């Protein structure tokens, strides 16, 4: 604790320099304004390059092991990132429905751009034999002329295991069309897939499994404009054909990405506007004059434009983690201007001229504003070290915005104050000392401070009890990764996912890669039978309510071909015993005109994929399923081949664990950044560490509230703790900074608490209300995760305010008493 009368030292000299800076700006305001306008225009020019990237499969860095394996799989077997269309009818095998289905698929094929292939019931592959000839054709190669012919086709479709839960539901009331795409233009070397991947990822070559070089390039995915064009055309076709007896759902990772992008593009400007409105209202209530509203808005809106421009220049897209960045920056950065203007108006209304009042405000709050910006930027910068690329982008963009807002508050704000006409409030009540008399609001704050100063142990005991209960509640919090549950219950994307789960028992791809390591290794009949057995075991799994609805591999093609070449006898739906016969039958299938083998096996017949479609579920719960499959593969495949798993399931699983490690990492880094800054500002290690306590309790309280309300800890809500640390500590810094200055003068902790709350208390309350309201605005958003994160972050900020007004006075009172009783040396 700093004793009364102690020399100000370095901090005092810094504060004096801030005061002198105010005078310099007042002498050359138009020069400062011109330079800041030019600075803004240069940076804001990059905003035109800004884009949205809401893809849920590109959270991982390109060098992440799971991404490396997945990208190697895509190089070898092409994309598995498809859009799936599900259609329902009471009677699928009727002429009326099938004709509508054929027209629907034809319209998709003719109108949807970049479409590579549409695989549905109409053009489903049928492999059969006729007079010792292998025929590979479409199910409806010849349109049936009567009910008897239609019945034959229905029997073929219902009895074909390859169709089940892929093209046709088990009850034959749902049918699916899978759409695959070939984007026309791949990204050039150096562009960033998803905004953060390593340059050249889509270029030729690349390392894959076992460090094997592949000549194939990484196939491009649908990017912003392409996905918009595809989904726009597809939705037009769907809208034309949808009816009560022809219900249609769309799903798949591109559809989820598109839905998130559309919601983000629609919600971002609306939420930004609402946040501006909330800030305007609170500024009006606080200052009750036009300049008090216009000045803070100018110094937060301009750095927001500059930040978006920096993101555009840097190629950082708006992602699920950063789409709320504009409203976040507006809310968080207004605090600097509020604290400076609060002190300025207090002094200005008391009779000082502009320059003297501005110099006083900057000397009083300049250092605290710098420290709060550094702590907030430091907390947000902790995300830059995250294992998830959207969070890493947030860790760059958010600190940039915070520090830009600091520059505008310390440079542009004083210049605008100097040139704008500002009237003193005629109703200001001034004491003989020249200070404004406390009003009712001030007296409430003073009363709170007096209570905490007189009964510090009671306050601390109550907070500790509340903290213990909160920690217990936070321990019950459920951690999940369910992207489709980010949408409201009635959202088409969520309804589609639930319908696929219920009717088709799976849509999320899990790929099992079987690598023999030798040419023609897949001609081994024993290995093929084991792959078939592994597929049957996988289909029988029901782990954590996750089901495997469909499996498909080279073995299915072989069994179909073997049956067809043996007079279509079902008894021959099996793997041949002879290695040479297997090679011959596969060659016959390849020569039949079908290219299906290209996506199931490599050209050397050394590596194959076993594709599973599993139900949508929590990313964490996939771990048990993947472990069960690995255990089954080890037992069944043995040493005949190496087995790896990849696909969207593996990416979601890896994303889940990366989310956990990123969260703990960001919390730890935030504390490591904030703690030294608090100690540096306060000038005493013990009190600096004690000042962190009021900012830890709100996090536990927020987590407990999440558990109580059934809100999950996921990609949308994982940031609330770090944001709360960075934001809530601002009020603590202003309180501790004011207390230190007051205690130096009077040497009495209770009087210092009173003076601090009377000088900065109003600004503390208003900035916290603005911040919390800015986050509460997100509760009007369309995404459930956005609503939840807004609610919890806003609550944490209010809890932190309560801690700063009630707990902080108790802590500094006890710390002061302890040091006052300590023997002098």
Tab-separated table of N, CA, C and O in Angstrom, residues 200-243:
chain	number	residue	atom	x	y	z
A	200	UNK	N	-0.628	-21.665	-50.057
A	200	UNK	CA	-0.338	-22.742	-50.985
A	200	UNK	C	-0.987	-24.047	-50.652
A	200	UNK	O	-0.646	-25.081	-51.230
A	201	UNK	N	-1.942	-24.080	-49.734
A	201	UNK	CA	-2.531	-25.343	-49.310
A	201	UNK	C	-3.254	-26.025	-50.459
A	201	UNK	O	-3.305	-27.235	-50.542
A	202	UNK	N	-3.800	-25.220	-51.357
A	202	UNK	CA	-4.516	-25.812	-52.466
A	202	UNK	C	-3.646	-25.929	-53.716
A	202	UNK	O	-4.138	-26.155	-54.807
A	203	UNK	N	-2.350	-25.773	-53.519
A	203	UNK	CA	-1.445	-25.916	-54.653
A	203	UNK	C	-1.089	-27.382	-54.865
A	203	UNK	O	-1.497	-28.258	-54.135
A	204	UNK	N	-0.248	-27.655	-55.883
A	204	UNK	CA	0.110	-29.030	-56.201
A	204	UNK	C	0.905	-29.660	-55.068
A	204	UNK	O	1.675	-29.015	-54.374
A	205	UNK	N	0.714	-30.988	-54.915
A	205	UNK	CA	1.529	-31.744	-53.988
A	205	UNK	C	1.067	-31.632	-52.575
A	205	UNK	O	-0.061	-31.336	-52.277
A	206	UNK	N	1.993	-31.885	-51.630
A	206	UNK	CA	1.667	-31.822	-50.217
A	206	UNK	C	1.964	-33.144	-49.553
A	206	UNK	O	1.933	-34.205	-50.159
A	207	UNK	N	2.281	-33.088	-48.276
A	207	UNK	CA	2.578	-34.293	-47.518
A	207	UNK	C	1.293	-34.925	-47.030
A	207	UNK	O	0.369	-34.265	-46.610
A	208	UNK	N	1.227	-36.238	-47.044
A	208	UNK	CA	0.041	-36.949	-46.581
A	208	UNK	C	0.387	-37.991	-45.558
A	208	UNK	O	1.386	-37.904	-44.859
A	209	UNK	N	-0.438	-39.026	-45.451
A	209	UNK	CA	-0.203	-40.093	-44.505
A	209	UNK	C	1.127	-40.765	-44.813
A	209	UNK	O	1.454	-41.071	-45.957
A	210	UNK	N	1.878	-41.007	-43.752
A	210	UNK	CA	3.155	-41.667	-43.936
A	210	UNK	C	4.143	-40.864	-44.756
A	210	UNK	O	5.075	-41.403	-45.327
A	211	UNK	N	3.953	-39.536	-44.798
A	211	UNK	CA	4.825	-38.646	-45.558
A	211	UNK	C	4.899	-39.021	-47.037
A	211	UNK	O	5.858	-38.720	-47.732
A	212	UNK	N	3.856	-39.693	-47.543
A	212	UNK	CA	3.827	-40.076	-48.951
A	212	UNK	C	3.436	-38.881	-49.800
A	212	UNK	O	2.479	-38.195	-49.536
A	213	UNK	N	4.177	-38.648	-50.858
A	213	UNK	CA	3.881	-37.543	-51.764
A	213	UNK	C	2.747	-37.931	-52.709
A	213	UNK	O	2.685	-39.046	-53.209
A	214	UNK	N	1.833	-37.021	-52.928
A	214	UNK	CA	0.747	-37.249	-53.859
A	214	UNK	C	0.833	-36.218	-54.963
A	214	UNK	O	1.126	-35.053	-54.740
A	215	UNK	N	0.554	-36.668	-56.184
A	215	UNK	CA	0.576	-35.757	-57.309
A	215	UNK	C	-0.706	-34.947	-57.389
A	215	UNK	O	-0.739	-33.906	-58.029
A	216	UNK	N	-1.763	-35.458	-56.755
A	216	UNK	CA	-3.033	-34.755	-56.828
A	216	UNK	C	-2.986	-33.480	-56.000
A	216	UNK	O	-2.365	-33.438	-54.947
A	217	UNK	N	-3.657	-32.467	-56.485
A	217	UNK	CA	-3.780	-31.237	-55.710
A	217	UNK	C	-4.985	-31.353	-54.793
A	217	UNK	O	-5.891	-32.167	-55.006
A	218	UNK	N	-4.998	-30.536	-53.782
A	218	UNK	CA	-6.113	-30.534	-52.848
A	218	UNK	C	-7.329	-29.965	-53.561
A	218	UNK	O	-7.289	-28.842	-54.062
A	219	UNK	N	-8.420	-30.721	-53.658
A	219	UNK	CA	-9.580	-30.219	-54.411
A	219	UNK	C	-10.162	-28.990	-53.740
A	219	UNK	O	-10.234	-28.907	-52.518
A	220	UNK	N	-10.567	-28.007	-54.549
A	220	UNK	CA	-11.103	-26.772	-53.966
A	220	UNK	C	-12.460	-26.998	-53.334
A	220	UNK	O	-13.202	-27.921	-53.691
A	221	UNK	N	-12.772	-26.162	-52.368
A	221	UNK	CA	-14.088	-26.189	-51.741
A	221	UNK	C	-14.861	-24.959	-52.208
A	221	UNK	O	-14.297	-24.014	-52.744
A	222	UNK	N	-16.165	-25.003	-52.004
A	222	UNK	CA	-16.992	-23.860	-52.371
A	222	UNK	C	-16.675	-22.691	-51.456
A	222	UNK	O	-16.798	-22.787	-50.236
A	223	UNK	N	-16.257	-21.583	-52.029
A	223	UNK	CA	-15.958	-20.397	-51.252
A	223	UNK	C	-17.148	-19.440	-51.309
A	223	UNK	O	-18.214	-19.778	-51.821
A	224	UNK	N	-16.958	-18.232	-50.806
A	224	UNK	CA	-18.066	-17.316	-50.520
A	224	UNK	C	-19.045	-17.147	-51.682
A	224	UNK	O	-20.210	-17.529	-51.595
A	225	UNK	N	-18.572	-16.561	-52.784
A	225	UNK	CA	-19.463	-16.257	-53.903
A	225	UNK	C	-20.009	-17.527	-54.530
A	225	UNK	O	-21.172	-17.584	-54.953
A	226	UNK	N	-19.177	-18.562	-54.610
A	226	UNK	CA	-19.615	-19.826	-55.198
A	226	UNK	C	-20.729	-20.463	-54.367
A	226	UNK	O	-21.741	-20.925	-54.915
A	227	UNK	N	-20.529	-20.491	-53.052
A	227	UNK	CA	-21.551	-21.079	-52.184
A	227	UNK	C	-22.841	-20.280	-52.249
A	227	UNK	O	-23.946	-20.856	-52.247
A	228	UNK	N	-22.730	-18.960	-52.305
A	228	UNK	CA	-23.935	-18.126	-52.437
A	228	UNK	C	-24.690	-18.460	-53.720
A	228	UNK	O	-25.925	-18.580	-53.717
A	229	UNK	N	-23.947	-18.605	-54.819
A	229	UNK	CA	-24.588	-18.908	-56.098
A	229	UNK	C	-25.240	-20.290	-56.078
A	229	UNK	O	-26.367	-20.464	-56.553
A	230	UNK	N	-24.523	-21.251	-55.528
A	230	UNK	CA	-25.050	-22.618	-55.460
A	230	UNK	C	-26.316	-22.673	-54.613
A	230	UNK	O	-27.363	-23.196	-55.048
A	231	UNK	N	-26.245	-22.122	-53.411
A	231	UNK	CA	-27.391	-22.213	-52.505
A	231	UNK	C	-28.550	-21.355	-52.990
A	231	UNK	O	-29.719	-21.735	-52.830
A	232	UNK	N	-28.257	-20.222	-53.576
A	232	UNK	CA	-29.332	-19.383	-54.100
A	232	UNK	C	-30.133	-20.101	-55.169
A	232	UNK	O	-31.374	-20.117	-55.151
A	233	UNK	N	-29.416	-20.720	-56.118
A	233	UNK	CA	-30.102	-21.448	-57.189
A	233	UNK	C	-30.817	-22.681	-56.651
A	233	UNK	O	-31.955	-22.983	-57.057
A	234	UNK	N	-30.167	-23.388	-55.728
A	234	UNK	CA	-30.783	-24.592	-55.167
A	234	UNK	C	-32.051	-24.258	-54.394
A	234	UNK	O	-33.076	-24.958	-54.514
A	235	UNK	N	-32.022	-23.207	-53.609
A	235	UNK	CA	-33.206	-22.821	-52.841
A	235	UNK	C	-34.345	-22.386	-53.759
A	235	UNK	O	-35.525	-22.629	-53.443
A	236	UNK	N	-34.015	-21.754	-54.890
A	236	UNK	CA	-35.054	-21.391	-55.855
A	236	UNK	C	-35.754	-22.641	-56.387
A	236	UNK	O	-36.989	-22.682	-56.499
A	237	UNK	N	-34.957	-23.663	-56.706
A	237	UNK	CA	-35.539	-24.915	-57.192
A	237	UNK	C	-36.377	-25.575	-56.103
A	237	UNK	O	-37.493	-26.051	-56.353
A	238	UNK	N	-35.851	-25.601	-54.901
A	238	UNK	CA	-36.573	-26.217	-53.778
A	238	UNK	C	-37.902	-25.515	-53.540
A	238	UNK	O	-38.945	-26.163	-53.349
A	239	UNK	N	-37.894	-24.199	-53.548
A	239	UNK	CA	-39.123	-23.442	-53.292
A	239	UNK	C	-40.188	-23.727	-54.349
A	239	UNK	O	-41.383	-23.745	-54.050
A	240	UNK	N	-39.761	-23.931	-55.587
A	240	UNK	CA	-40.722	-24.214	-56.652
A	240	UNK	C	-41.375	-25.586	-56.495
A	240	UNK	O	-42.533	-25.774	-56.829
A	241	UNK	N	-40.613	-26.541	-55.973
A	241	UNK	CA	-41.104	-27.925	-55.930
A	241	UNK	C	-41.683	-28.315	-54.568
A	241	UNK	O	-42.416	-29.312	-54.497
A	242	UNK	N	-41.349	-27.591	-53.533
A	242	UNK	CA	-41.808	-27.983	-52.199
A	242	UNK	C	-43.327	-27.894	-52.108
A	242	UNK	O	-43.946	-26.943	-52.576
A	243	UNK	N	-43.932	-28.893	-51.476
A	243	UNK	CA	-45.372	-28.937	-51.258
A	243	UNK	C	-45.643	-29.810	-50.040
A	243	UNK	O	-44.742	-30.469	-49.515
